[in-house]
CSV table of C-alpha atoms in Angstrom, one decimal:
chain,number,residue,atom,x,y,z
N,475,UNK,CA,75.0,182.8,22.4
N,476,UNK,CA,77.6,182.1,25.7
N,477,UNK,CA,75.9,180.0,28.2
N,478,UNK,CA,75.7,182.7,30.8
N,479,UNK,CA,73.6,184.9,28.7
N,480,UNK,CA,71.2,182.0,27.6
N,481,UNK,CA,70.8,181.3,31.7
N,482,UNK,CA,70.1,185.1,31.9
N,483,UNK,CA,67.9,185.1,29.3
N,484,UNK,CA,66.3,181.9,30.9
N,485,UNK,CA,66.1,183.5,34.0
N,486,UNK,CA,64.6,186.7,32.8
N,487,UNK,CA,61.8,184.8,30.9
N,488,UNK,CA,61.1,182.7,34.0
N,489,UNK,CA,60.7,186.3,35.7
N,490,UNK,CA,58.6,187.9,33.1
N,491,UNK,CA,56.6,184.3,33.2
N,492,UNK,CA,55.7,184.4,36.9
N,493,UNK,CA,54.7,188.0,37.0
N,494,UNK,CA,52.1,187.3,34.3
N,495,UNK,CA,51.0,184.0,35.5
N,496,UNK,CA,50.3,186.2,38.9
N,497,UNK,CA,48.8,189.4,37.5
N,498,UNK,CA,46.8,187.8,34.1
N,499,UNK,CA,43.7,189.0,33.7
N,500,UNK,CA,42.0,186.3,31.1
N,501,UNK,CA,42.7,182.9,30.0
N,502,UNK,CA,44.4,184.0,26.9
N,503,UNK,CA,47.0,186.1,28.6
N,504,UNK,CA,47.7,183.2,31.2
N,505,UNK,CA,48.2,180.5,28.4
N,506,UNK,CA,50.9,182.7,27.2
N,507,UNK,CA,53.0,183.2,30.3
N,508,UNK,CA,52.8,179.6,30.6
N,509,UNK,CA,54.5,179.0,27.4
N,510,UNK,CA,57.0,181.6,28.2
N,511,UNK,CA,57.7,179.6,31.3
N,512,UNK,CA,57.7,176.5,29.4
N,513,UNK,CA,60.2,178.2,27.0
N,514,UNK,CA,62.6,179.3,30.2
N,515,UNK,CA,62.2,176.0,31.1
N,516,UNK,CA,63.3,174.6,28.3
N,517,UNK,CA,66.6,176.9,28.0
N,518,UNK,CA,67.7,176.1,31.6
N,519,UNK,CA,67.2,172.1,30.9
N,520,UNK,CA,69.7,172.8,27.8
N,521,UNK,CA,71.9,174.8,30.0
N,522,UNK,CA,72.2,172.1,33.2
N,523,UNK,CA,70.6,168.6,31.8
N,524,UNK,CA,68.2,168.6,34.7
N,525,UNK,CA,65.0,167.1,33.7
N,526,UNK,CA,62.6,169.5,32.1
N,527,UNK,CA,60.0,168.3,34.5
N,528,UNK,CA,62.0,169.0,37.1
N,529,UNK,CA,62.7,172.7,36.0
N,530,UNK,CA,59.1,173.3,35.2
N,531,UNK,CA,58.1,171.8,38.7
N,532,UNK,CA,60.7,174.1,40.4
N,533,UNK,CA,59.3,177.4,38.7
N,534,UNK,CA,55.7,176.4,39.0
N,535,UNK,CA,56.4,176.1,42.7
N,536,UNK,CA,57.1,179.8,42.7
N,537,UNK,CA,54.3,182.5,43.3
N,538,UNK,CA,53.9,186.2,43.2
N,539,UNK,CA,56.3,188.5,41.8
N,540,UNK,CA,59.8,187.0,41.7
N,541,UNK,CA,62.5,188.8,43.3
N,542,UNK,CA,66.2,187.6,43.7
N,543,UNK,CA,67.1,185.1,46.2
N,544,UNK,CA,69.6,186.0,49.0
N,545,UNK,CA,72.4,183.8,49.8
N,546,UNK,CA,73.8,184.8,53.1
N,547,UNK,CA,77.8,183.4,54.0
N,548,UNK,CA,79.7,183.9,57.3
N,549,UNK,CA,83.0,184.7,57.2
N,550,UNK,CA,85.1,183.7,60.3
N,551,UNK,CA,89.0,183.8,60.5
N,552,UNK,CA,91.2,182.8,63.0
N,553,UNK,CA,94.7,184.7,63.6
N,554,UNK,CA,95.2,186.3,60.0
N,555,UNK,CA,95.7,183.1,57.9
N,556,UNK,CA,93.0,180.6,58.2
N,557,UNK,CA,89.5,180.8,57.5
N,558,UNK,CA,86.3,178.6,58.0
N,559,UNK,CA,85.3,176.7,55.4
N,560,UNK,CA,82.7,174.0,55.2
N,561,UNK,CA,81.8,171.4,52.3
N,562,UNK,CA,78.3,171.5,50.6
N,563,UNK,CA,76.8,168.1,50.0
N,564,UNK,CA,74.5,169.6,47.2
N,565,UNK,CA,77.7,171.2,45.3
N,566,UNK,CA,79.8,167.6,45.2
N,567,UNK,CA,81.4,168.2,48.6
N,568,UNK,CA,83.4,171.5,47.2
N,569,UNK,CA,84.5,174.0,49.9
N,570,UNK,CA,83.0,176.7,50.5
N,571,UNK,CA,81.8,179.4,53.3
N,572,UNK,CA,79.1,178.7,56.1
N,573,UNK,CA,75.8,179.9,54.9
N,574,UNK,CA,72.8,179.4,52.8
N,575,UNK,CA,69.6,180.9,51.9
N,576,UNK,CA,68.3,183.7,53.9
N,577,UNK,CA,65.2,182.6,56.0
N,578,UNK,CA,62.2,184.8,56.8
N,579,UNK,CA,62.5,186.9,59.8
N,580,UNK,CA,65.8,186.9,60.3
N,581,UNK,CA,68.1,190.1,59.7
N,582,UNK,CA,71.5,188.7,57.3
N,583,UNK,CA,73.5,189.1,60.6
N,584,UNK,CA,70.8,186.7,62.3
N,585,UNK,CA,71.4,184.3,59.4
N,586,UNK,CA,75.0,184.2,58.9
N,587,UNK,CA,75.1,183.3,63.1
N,588,UNK,CA,72.7,180.6,62.8
N,589,UNK,CA,74.1,179.1,59.6
N,590,UNK,CA,77.7,178.9,61.1
N,591,UNK,CA,76.4,177.3,64.3
N,592,UNK,CA,74.7,174.9,62.1
N,593,UNK,CA,77.3,174.2,59.9
N,594,UNK,CA,80.1,174.3,62.0
N,595,UNK,CA,79.1,174.1,66.0
N,596,UNK,CA,80.9,177.8,66.3
N,597,UNK,CA,79.3,180.4,68.1
N,598,UNK,CA,79.8,183.5,66.5
N,599,UNK,CA,79.2,187.2,66.6
N,600,UNK,CA,78.3,189.0,63.2
N,601,UNK,CA,80.4,192.0,62.9
N,602,UNK,CA,79.9,193.9,59.5
N,603,UNK,CA,79.0,193.6,55.8
N,604,UNK,CA,81.8,192.5,53.9
N,605,UNK,CA,80.3,192.3,50.8
N,606,UNK,CA,77.1,192.1,48.8
N,607,UNK,CA,77.7,190.3,45.3
N,608,UNK,CA,75.6,189.9,42.2
N,609,UNK,CA,76.2,185.8,41.6
N,610,UNK,CA,75.7,186.4,38.1
N,611,UNK,CA,78.9,188.0,37.6
N,612,UNK,CA,81.1,185.4,39.1
N,613,UNK,CA,81.5,181.6,38.2
N,614,UNK,CA,78.8,179.6,39.5
N,615,UNK,CA,76.9,176.4,38.0
N,616,UNK,CA,73.8,177.5,36.2
N,617,UNK,CA,70.9,177.9,38.5
N,618,UNK,CA,67.4,178.7,38.0
N,619,UNK,CA,67.3,181.5,40.4
N,620,UNK,CA,68.7,184.9,39.9
N,621,UNK,CA,70.9,185.4,43.5
N,622,UNK,CA,72.8,188.2,45.4
N,623,UNK,CA,75.6,186.9,47.6
N,624,UNK,CA,75.8,188.4,51.0
N,625,UNK,CA,79.2,188.1,52.9
N,626,UNK,CA,79.2,188.8,56.9
N,627,UNK,CA,82.2,189.1,58.8
N,628,UNK,CA,81.6,187.0,62.2
N,629,UNK,CA,84.0,186.8,65.3
N,630,UNK,CA,84.3,183.4,67.2
N,631,UNK,CA,83.4,183.7,70.6
N,632,UNK,CA,83.3,179.7,71.5
N,633,UNK,CA,82.0,176.2,70.5
N,634,UNK,CA,83.7,173.7,69.2
N,635,UNK,CA,83.7,172.3,65.4
N,636,UNK,CA,81.1,169.7,65.3
N,637,UNK,CA,83.1,166.3,65.5
N,638,UNK,CA,80.0,164.5,63.2
N,639,UNK,CA,80.0,167.4,60.9
N,640,UNK,CA,83.5,167.3,60.3
N,641,UNK,CA,83.8,163.7,59.9
N,642,UNK,CA,80.6,163.2,57.5
N,643,UNK,CA,80.4,166.2,55.6
N,644,UNK,CA,83.7,168.2,56.2
N,645,UNK,CA,84.4,171.4,58.3
N,646,UNK,CA,87.8,172.9,58.6
N,647,UNK,CA,89.8,175.9,59.5
N,648,UNK,CA,92.1,176.1,56.8
């Protein structure tokens, strides 16, 4: 079975387990759903080489009915041939668009503006939605969460690239 299909099965099993744990009406069902969660963590451990205990801890920290996570990215162009990119520490300093997980209480446009400011120092205005992608349909390292990626076009209003950020983490118009 291809790794992406195993990842999909592990994520789906986790979602079923979490829903079952949330809504189980007796200890026998709860025990079965905990076992399903354990199986999904074992599958993910095989795919990622992350410690089983760490994955199980992440899965156990989620409560309620599981829904996809939302990753919001600000897309900032300068002229027609430059785009703002930042380096993600968590991804081994790979270059990416500024952004991150959507925050509760913020619209996707507000998240894009906030993330661009935090990660680059630039003040932007969110202009329009460029795209909404299912992360599973694109090449990404395995993650326990099912995620949608939102890309929002932003226009630069001002600000300066954060020099500490540029030196320590990486930020550039390329």
